[in-house]
Short mmCIF file of C-alpha atoms and ligand atoms in Angstrom, two decimals:
data_model
loop_
_atom_site.label_atom_id
_atom_site.label_comp_id
_atom_site.label_asym_id
_atom_site.label_seq_id
_atom_site.Cartn_x
_atom_site.Cartn_y
_atom_site.Cartn_z
CA MET A 1 72.27 103.61 137.16
CA GLU A 2 75.59 104.72 138.44
CA GLY A 3 77.00 108.03 137.28
CA CYS A 4 73.75 108.93 135.40
CA ILE A 5 72.80 112.59 136.11
CA PHE A 6 69.05 111.97 135.84
CA CYS A 7 68.87 109.09 137.61
CA LYS A 8 70.57 111.31 140.35
CA ILE A 9 67.96 113.85 139.73
CA VAL A 10 65.19 111.01 140.28
CA ALA A 11 66.96 110.04 143.52
CA GLY A 12 67.12 113.67 144.84
CA GLU A 13 70.96 113.66 144.82
CA ILE A 14 71.24 116.68 142.86
CA PRO A 15 68.87 119.39 142.58
CA SER A 16 66.16 120.10 139.70
CA THR A 17 63.11 122.13 139.55
CA LYS A 18 60.15 119.65 139.39
CA VAL A 19 57.06 120.33 137.47
CA TYR A 20 55.35 117.10 137.93
CA GLU A 21 56.00 113.71 139.45
CA ASP A 22 54.19 110.20 139.59
CA GLU A 23 55.19 106.61 140.08
CA LEU A 24 56.36 106.27 136.60
CA VAL A 25 57.67 109.55 135.38
CA LEU A 26 59.29 112.71 136.52
CA ALA A 27 59.06 116.25 134.72
CA PHE A 28 61.56 118.97 135.50
CA MET A 29 62.75 122.23 133.94
CA ASP A 30 65.40 122.06 131.29
CA ILE A 31 68.59 123.65 132.56
CA ALA A 32 69.41 125.43 129.39
CA PRO A 33 65.96 126.10 127.79
CA ILE A 34 65.48 126.48 124.01
CA ASN A 35 62.38 128.87 125.49
CA HIS A 36 61.46 129.44 129.06
CA GLY A 37 59.03 126.87 129.92
CA HIS A 38 61.02 123.99 128.20
CA VAL A 39 60.48 120.80 130.24
CA LEU A 40 62.13 117.38 130.15
CA VAL A 41 59.92 114.23 131.03
CA ILE A 42 61.76 111.37 131.77
CA PRO A 43 61.07 107.53 133.04
CA LYS A 44 61.88 107.24 136.76
CA GLU A 45 63.66 103.91 135.72
CA HIS A 46 66.76 104.27 133.83
CA HIS A 47 66.45 103.47 130.03
CA THR A 48 69.10 104.65 127.96
CA GLY A 49 67.10 104.91 124.54
CA SER A 50 63.24 104.83 123.67
CA SER A 51 62.85 101.19 122.74
CA SER A 52 63.30 99.66 125.98
CA ILE A 53 60.71 101.87 127.83
CA PRO A 54 57.81 99.84 128.74
CA GLU A 55 54.69 101.02 126.68
CA ASP A 56 52.75 102.23 129.72
CA VAL A 57 55.73 104.39 130.82
CA ALA A 58 56.22 105.63 127.26
CA GLY A 59 52.78 106.44 126.97
CA ARG A 60 52.62 108.49 130.51
CA MET A 61 55.67 110.36 129.16
CA PHE A 62 54.05 111.34 126.06
CA HIS A 63 50.69 112.28 127.82
CA VAL A 64 52.42 114.13 130.46
CA ALA A 65 54.68 116.34 127.99
CA ALA A 66 51.34 116.79 125.69
CA ARG A 67 49.59 118.16 128.80
CA LEU A 68 52.45 120.25 129.70
CA GLY A 69 52.38 121.79 126.18
CA VAL A 70 48.71 122.60 126.72
CA ALA A 71 49.64 124.16 130.19
CA ALA A 72 52.42 126.29 128.36
CA LYS A 73 50.11 127.60 125.64
CA ARG A 74 47.28 128.43 128.15
CA GLU A 75 49.44 129.83 131.20
CA LEU A 76 52.70 131.25 129.52
CA ASP A 77 51.11 132.47 126.43
CA TYR A 78 52.76 130.33 123.86
CA ASP A 79 51.07 129.40 120.36
CA GLY A 80 52.32 125.75 120.23
CA PHE A 81 54.91 123.17 121.35
CA ASN A 82 57.45 120.61 119.99
CA LEU A 83 57.78 117.28 121.80
CA HIS A 84 61.21 116.07 120.74
CA PHE A 85 63.23 112.82 121.73
CA ALA A 86 66.80 112.26 120.69
CA ASP A 87 67.72 108.45 120.61
CA GLY A 88 71.38 107.87 120.25
CA ALA A 89 74.30 110.45 119.96
CA SER A 90 74.04 110.63 116.28
CA ALA A 91 70.33 111.89 116.88
CA GLY A 92 71.77 114.52 119.24
CA GLN A 93 71.24 112.79 122.53
CA VAL A 94 73.61 114.15 125.14
CA VAL A 95 72.32 112.74 128.30
CA MET A 96 72.10 108.98 128.12
CA HIS A 97 68.89 108.54 130.20
CA ALA A 98 65.82 108.60 127.95
CA HIS A 99 64.06 112.00 127.99
CA LEU A 100 61.34 113.83 125.98
CA HIS A 101 61.61 117.41 125.47
CA MET A 102 58.40 119.67 125.62
CA VAL A 103 59.60 122.86 124.02
CA PRO A 104 56.90 125.60 123.96
CA ARG A 105 56.96 127.86 120.79
CA GLY A 106 56.12 130.99 119.87
CA VAL A 107 55.01 132.18 116.25
CA GLU A 108 58.07 134.61 116.33
CA ASP A 109 60.40 132.93 118.88
CA GLY A 110 63.35 133.06 116.53
CA PHE A 111 64.17 129.44 116.74
CA HIS A 112 64.23 127.13 113.71
CA TRP A 113 64.72 123.35 113.34
CA ASN A 114 67.27 122.74 110.60
CA TRP A 115 64.73 120.30 108.82
CA ARG A 116 65.69 119.30 105.37
CA GLN A 117 63.44 117.56 102.87
CA LEU A 118 65.07 114.86 100.78
CA GLY A 119 62.95 112.98 97.88
CA TYR A 120 62.55 109.23 97.02
CA ALA A 121 63.04 107.63 93.57
CA ASP A 122 60.36 105.83 92.08
CA GLY A 123 59.48 102.78 94.28
CA GLU A 124 62.21 103.64 96.91
CA ALA A 125 59.83 104.55 99.66
CA ALA A 126 57.81 101.31 99.29
CA GLY A 127 60.78 99.18 99.31
CA ILE A 128 62.24 101.00 102.52
CA ALA A 129 58.62 100.81 104.10
CA ALA A 130 58.62 97.05 103.51
CA LYS A 131 62.02 96.71 105.18
CA LEU A 132 60.86 98.67 108.19
CA ALA A 133 57.76 96.74 108.43
CA ALA A 134 59.37 93.26 108.19
CA ARG A 135 61.72 94.32 111.03
CA LEU A 136 59.06 95.89 113.29
CA LYS A 137 59.08 94.31 116.78
CA LEU A 138 56.17 95.36 118.87
P1 AMP B 1 69.52 115.83 124.91
O1 AMP B 1 70.58 116.57 123.69
O2 AMP B 1 68.20 115.55 124.06
O3 AMP B 1 70.44 114.87 125.27
O4 AMP B 1 69.15 116.88 125.90
C1 AMP B 1 69.78 116.85 127.02
C2 AMP B 1 69.11 118.20 127.82
O5 AMP B 1 69.24 117.97 129.12
C3 AMP B 1 69.53 119.37 127.27
O6 AMP B 1 68.46 120.23 127.03
C4 AMP B 1 70.27 119.83 128.71
O7 AMP B 1 69.96 121.28 128.95
C5 AMP B 1 69.30 119.11 129.76
N1 AMP B 1 70.10 119.19 131.12
C6 AMP B 1 71.29 118.53 131.39
N2 AMP B 1 71.71 118.60 132.50
C7 AMP B 1 70.50 118.97 133.19
C8 AMP B 1 70.13 119.16 134.66
N3 AMP B 1 71.00 118.95 135.44
N4 AMP B 1 69.08 119.67 134.81
C9 AMP B 1 68.10 119.91 133.66
N5 AMP B 1 68.50 119.82 132.47
C10 AMP B 1 69.53 119.41 132.12
ZN1 ZN B 2 69.56 107.18 134.41
#
């Protein structure tokens, strides 16, 4: 897609540090890592968000990211990893070409997700679950 920085990376028009590539996906080093070894896995085809990515491509993205997480634990001495996907600006998506982050994590790496924990009134979760289930399109 014209003007898309990650499409330009796929096309080799701007440089990246590649980690893995196949016919469906490309994995390359994030230019501003949360921790060293932070990798982005993208579909080679342009998709803005997650919902239009075909299942085989989405599956490959997840599989490659998870195996890279294992590689980060074994080769770079991390303890774990986060897989993170921001879909939409409100979710923190800055680059509008879908991408899955693999962020390697250490027990004392000093990084914390700002994760809050709300609650539900009685029956509220079930009502919301029913709405989601009714609208789910697979
Ligand atoms: P997000 O907030 O999920 O859209 O994250 C976009 C990510 O892309 C950020 O972590 C950036 O550091 C990364 N990024 C942006 N431009 C480049 C680039 N040219 N090469 C590698 N990573 C990039
Ligand atoms: Zn693109």
